[in-house]
PDB file of C-alpha atoms in Angstrom:
ATOM      1  CA  MET A  15     185.593  -1.116  13.534  1.00 87.00           C
ATOM      2  CA  GLN A  16     183.311   0.300  10.861  1.00 95.00           C
ATOM      3  CA  LEU A  17     180.208   2.427  10.508  1.00 97.00           C
ATOM      4  CA  GLY A  18     176.934   0.527  10.432  1.00 97.00           C
ATOM      5  CA  LEU A  19     177.826  -2.000  13.122  1.00 97.00           C
ATOM      6  CA  ARG A  20     174.774  -2.943  15.182  1.00 98.00           C
ATOM      7  CA  GLY A  21     174.302  -4.217  18.709  1.00 98.00           C
ATOM      8  CA  GLN A  22     171.232  -5.309  20.614  1.00 98.00           C
ATOM      9  CA  ALA A  23     170.110  -5.807  24.198  1.00 98.00           C
ATOM     10  CA  GLN A  24     166.849  -7.054  25.666  1.00 98.00           C
ATOM     11  CA  THR A  25     165.120  -7.208  29.034  1.00 98.00           C
ATOM     12  CA  THR A  26     161.726  -7.864  30.576  1.00 98.00           C
ATOM     13  CA  VAL A  27     159.974  -5.259  32.699  1.00 98.00           C
ATOM     14  CA  THR A  28     159.974  -6.522  36.297  1.00 98.00           C
ATOM     15  CA  SER A  29     159.449  -4.909  39.672  1.00 97.00           C
ATOM     16  CA  PHE A  30     163.219  -4.218  39.733  1.00 98.00           C
ATOM     17  CA  ASN A  31     163.420  -1.938  36.661  1.00 98.00           C
ATOM     18  CA  THR A  32     160.269   0.144  37.107  1.00 98.00           C
ATOM     19  CA  ALA A  33     160.184   3.879  37.747  1.00 98.00           C
ATOM     20  CA  LYS A  34     158.865   3.155  41.242  1.00 97.00           C
ATOM     21  CA  ALA A  35     161.753   0.797  42.095  1.00 97.00           C
ATOM     22  CA  MET A  36     164.450   3.027  40.608  1.00 96.00           C
ATOM     23  CA  GLY A  37     163.205   6.235  42.199  1.00 96.00           C
ATOM     24  CA  SER A  38     162.497   7.987  38.915  1.00 95.00           C
ATOM     25  CA  GLY A  39     158.745   8.092  39.463  1.00 94.00           C
ATOM     26  CA  LEU A  40     155.906   6.441  41.339  1.00 96.00           C
ATOM     27  CA  LEU A  41     154.534   4.089  38.690  1.00 97.00           C
ATOM     28  CA  GLU A  42     155.247   0.437  37.941  1.00 97.00           C
ATOM     29  CA  VAL A  43     156.261   0.991  34.314  1.00 98.00           C
ATOM     30  CA  PHE A  44     159.683   0.635  32.640  1.00 98.00           C
ATOM     31  CA  ALA A  45     161.952   3.300  34.115  1.00 98.00           C
ATOM     32  CA  THR A  46     163.809   5.827  31.994  1.00 98.00           C
ATOM     33  CA  PRO A  47     167.107   4.986  33.795  1.00 98.00           C
ATOM     34  CA  ALA A  48     166.540   1.318  32.892  1.00 98.00           C
ATOM     35  CA  MET A  49     165.927   2.299  29.266  1.00 98.00           C
ATOM     36  CA  VAL A  50     169.151   4.330  29.249  1.00 98.00           C
ATOM     37  CA  ALA A  51     171.094   1.352  30.638  1.00 98.00           C
ATOM     38  CA  LEU A  52     169.611  -0.890  27.939  1.00 98.00           C
ATOM     39  CA  MET A  53     170.626   1.625  25.251  1.00 98.00           C
ATOM     40  CA  GLU A  54     174.171   1.681  26.607  1.00 98.00           C
ATOM     41  CA  GLN A  55     174.268  -2.121  26.741  1.00 98.00           C
ATOM     42  CA  ALA A  56     173.218  -2.307  23.076  1.00 98.00           C
ATOM     43  CA  ALA A  57     176.012   0.136  22.158  1.00 98.00           C
ATOM     44  CA  VAL A  58     178.585  -1.855  24.145  1.00 98.00           C
ATOM     45  CA  ASN A  59     177.387  -5.024  22.394  1.00 97.00           C
ATOM     46  CA  CYS A  60     178.029  -3.276  19.076  1.00 95.00           C
ATOM     47  CA  ILE A  61     181.799  -3.026  19.414  1.00 95.00           C
ATOM     48  CA  GLU A  62     184.710  -5.370  20.052  1.00 94.00           C
ATOM     49  CA  LEU A  63     187.858  -3.882  21.538  1.00 96.00           C
ATOM     50  CA  PRO A  64     191.268  -5.412  22.153  1.00 96.00           C
ATOM     51  CA  GLU A  65     192.180  -6.619  25.627  1.00 97.00           C
ATOM     52  CA  GLY A  66     193.177  -3.700  27.813  1.00 97.00           C
ATOM     53  CA  GLN A  67     190.655  -1.356  26.243  1.00 98.00           C
ATOM     54  CA  SER A  68     187.026  -0.652  27.026  1.00 98.00           C
ATOM     55  CA  SER A  69     184.551   2.130  26.390  1.00 98.00           C
ATOM     56  CA  VAL A  70     182.737   4.536  28.660  1.00 98.00           C
ATOM     57  CA  GLY A  71     179.550   6.465  28.054  1.00 98.00           C
ATOM     58  CA  THR A  72     180.107  10.210  27.779  1.00 98.00           C
ATOM     59  CA  SER A  73     176.866  11.614  26.386  1.00 97.00           C
ATOM     60  CA  LEU A  74     173.201  10.733  25.895  1.00 97.00           C
ATOM     61  CA  ASN A  75     170.441  12.660  24.180  1.00 98.00           C
ATOM     62  CA  ILE A  76     167.300  10.529  24.310  1.00 98.00           C
ATOM     63  CA  THR A  77     163.535  10.642  24.440  1.00 98.00           C
ATOM     64  CA  HIS A  78     161.286   8.207  26.299  1.00 98.00           C
ATOM     65  CA  ILE A  79     157.985   8.418  24.424  1.00 98.00           C
ATOM     66  CA  ALA A  80     155.802   5.566  25.701  1.00 98.00           C
ATOM     67  CA  ALA A  81     155.216   3.674  28.950  1.00 98.00           C
ATOM     68  CA  THR A  82     155.816  -0.080  29.079  1.00 98.00           C
ATOM     69  CA  PRO A  83     153.979  -2.215  31.663  1.00 98.00           C
ATOM     70  CA  LEU A  84     155.223  -5.047  33.878  1.00 98.00           C
ATOM     71  CA  GLY A  85     155.881  -8.276  32.014  1.00 98.00           C
ATOM     72  CA  ALA A  86     156.575  -6.691  28.623  1.00 98.00           C
ATOM     73  CA  VAL A  87     159.767  -7.440  26.689  1.00 98.00           C
ATOM     74  CA  VAL A  88     161.886  -4.399  25.816  1.00 98.00           C
ATOM     75  CA  SER A  89     164.563  -4.460  23.078  1.00 98.00           C
ATOM     76  CA  ALA A  90     167.240  -1.879  22.294  1.00 98.00           C
ATOM     77  CA  THR A  91     169.257  -1.498  19.108  1.00 98.00           C
ATOM     78  CA  ALA A  92     172.381   0.623  18.635  1.00 98.00           C
ATOM     79  CA  GLU A  93     173.992   1.471  15.307  1.00 98.00           C
ATOM     80  CA  LEU A  94     177.471   2.974  15.049  1.00 98.00           C
ATOM     81  CA  ILE A  95     177.014   6.141  12.972  1.00 98.00           C
ATOM     82  CA  GLU A  96     180.221   8.119  13.605  1.00 98.00           C
ATOM     83  CA  ILE A  97     183.845   7.359  14.474  1.00 98.00           C
ATOM     84  CA  ASP A  98     186.186  10.196  15.423  1.00 97.00           C
ATOM     85  CA  ARG A  99     189.424   8.616  16.665  1.00 97.00           C
ATOM     86  CA  ARG A 100     188.385   7.287  20.117  1.00 97.00           C
ATOM     87  CA  ARG A 101     184.911   8.886  20.093  1.00 98.00           C
ATOM     88  CA  LEU A 102     182.056   6.656  18.915  1.00 98.00           C
ATOM     89  CA  VAL A 103     178.508   7.887  18.237  1.00 98.00           C
ATOM     90  CA  PHE A 104     175.511   5.553  18.116  1.00 98.00           C
ATOM     91  CA  ARG A 105     171.904   5.945  17.023  1.00 98.00           C
ATOM     92  CA  VAL A 106     169.860   4.091  19.641  1.00 98.00           C
ATOM     93  CA  SER A 107     166.241   2.992  19.639  1.00 98.00           C
ATOM     94  CA  VAL A 108     164.124   0.990  22.043  1.00 98.00           C
ATOM     95  CA  CYS A 109     160.823  -0.784  21.499  1.00 98.00           C
ATOM     96  CA  ASP A 110     158.438  -3.090  23.289  1.00 98.00           C
ATOM     97  CA  GLU A 111     155.989  -5.484  21.657  1.00 97.00           C
ATOM     98  CA  ALA A 112     153.632  -2.588  20.862  1.00 97.00           C
ATOM     99  CA  GLY A 113     156.236  -0.390  19.141  1.00 98.00           C
ATOM    100  CA  LYS A 114     158.864   2.280  19.712  1.00 98.00           C
ATOM    101  CA  ILE A 115     159.249   3.599  23.258  1.00 98.00           C
ATOM    102  CA  GLY A 116     162.438   5.644  22.933  1.00 98.00           C
ATOM    103  CA  ASP A 117     165.284   6.775  20.722  1.00 98.00           C
ATOM    104  CA  GLY A 118     168.229   9.120  20.547  1.00 98.00           C
ATOM    105  CA  LYS A 119     172.017   9.353  20.253  1.00 98.00           C
ATOM    106  CA  HIS A 120     174.640   7.935  22.568  1.00 98.00           C
ATOM    107  CA  GLU A 121     178.341   8.755  22.626  1.00 98.00           C
ATOM    108  CA  ARG A 122     181.072   6.521  24.021  1.00 98.00           C
ATOM    109  CA  PHE A 123     184.806   7.009  24.320  1.00 98.00           C
ATOM    110  CA  ILE A 124     187.403   4.240  23.950  1.00 98.00           C
ATOM    111  CA  ILE A 125     189.737   4.135  26.947  1.00 98.00           C
ATOM    112  CA  ASP A 126     192.815   2.222  28.051  1.00 98.00           C
ATOM    113  CA  VAL A 127     191.589   0.372  31.157  1.00 98.00           C
ATOM    114  CA  GLU A 128     194.597   0.564  33.518  1.00 97.00           C
ATOM    115  CA  PRO A 129     195.332   4.318  33.211  1.00 97.00           C
ATOM    116  CA  PHE A 130     191.605   5.056  33.353  1.00 97.00           C
ATOM    117  CA  LEU A 131     191.165   3.085  36.597  1.00 96.00           C
ATOM    118  CA  ALA A 132     194.328   4.612  38.090  1.00 95.00           C
ATOM    119  CA  LYS A 133     192.980   8.094  37.398  1.00 94.00           C
ATOM    120  CA  ALA A 134     189.632   7.142  38.941  1.00 93.00           C
ATOM    121  CA  GLN A 135     191.394   5.780  42.051  1.00 92.00           C
ATOM    122  CA  SER A 136     193.409   9.000  42.401  1.00 92.00           C
ATOM    123  CA  ARG A 137     190.133  10.859  42.953  1.00 89.00           C
ATOM    124  CA  LYS A 138     189.885   9.143  46.368  1.00 84.00           C
ATOM    125  CA  GLN A 139     192.758  11.323  47.567  1.00 80.00           C
ATOM    126  CA  VAL A 140     190.719  14.427  46.790  1.00 71.00           C
ATOM    127  CA  LEU A 141     187.569  13.078  48.406  1.00 62.00           C
TER     128      LEU A 141
END
């Protein structure tokens, strides 16, 4: 894995990923939670990990600067800008056909899948 790796993700604004549908507002425009998910997908698409490992999102600092209407295509790009052992930092940006709609930084952490899931399952005992 090296700095500068890039990943992309794309979606179309439908009635399923609007602010109204996702409960993050009342309007039928691309929802901020949907934009965040697209940013994370672009970051995941940026890296290849060996079997038995995955990555989880741990931090996001983003802005959503423009509304995107139904039917528009939205594209996200992530660039790996920092590697600190298992911590990965990405610069993320999102645009629609008219231009930039959001940007920011996203942090992911590389995990070993089986111990991670075992720890998650152990939380059921507390709940």
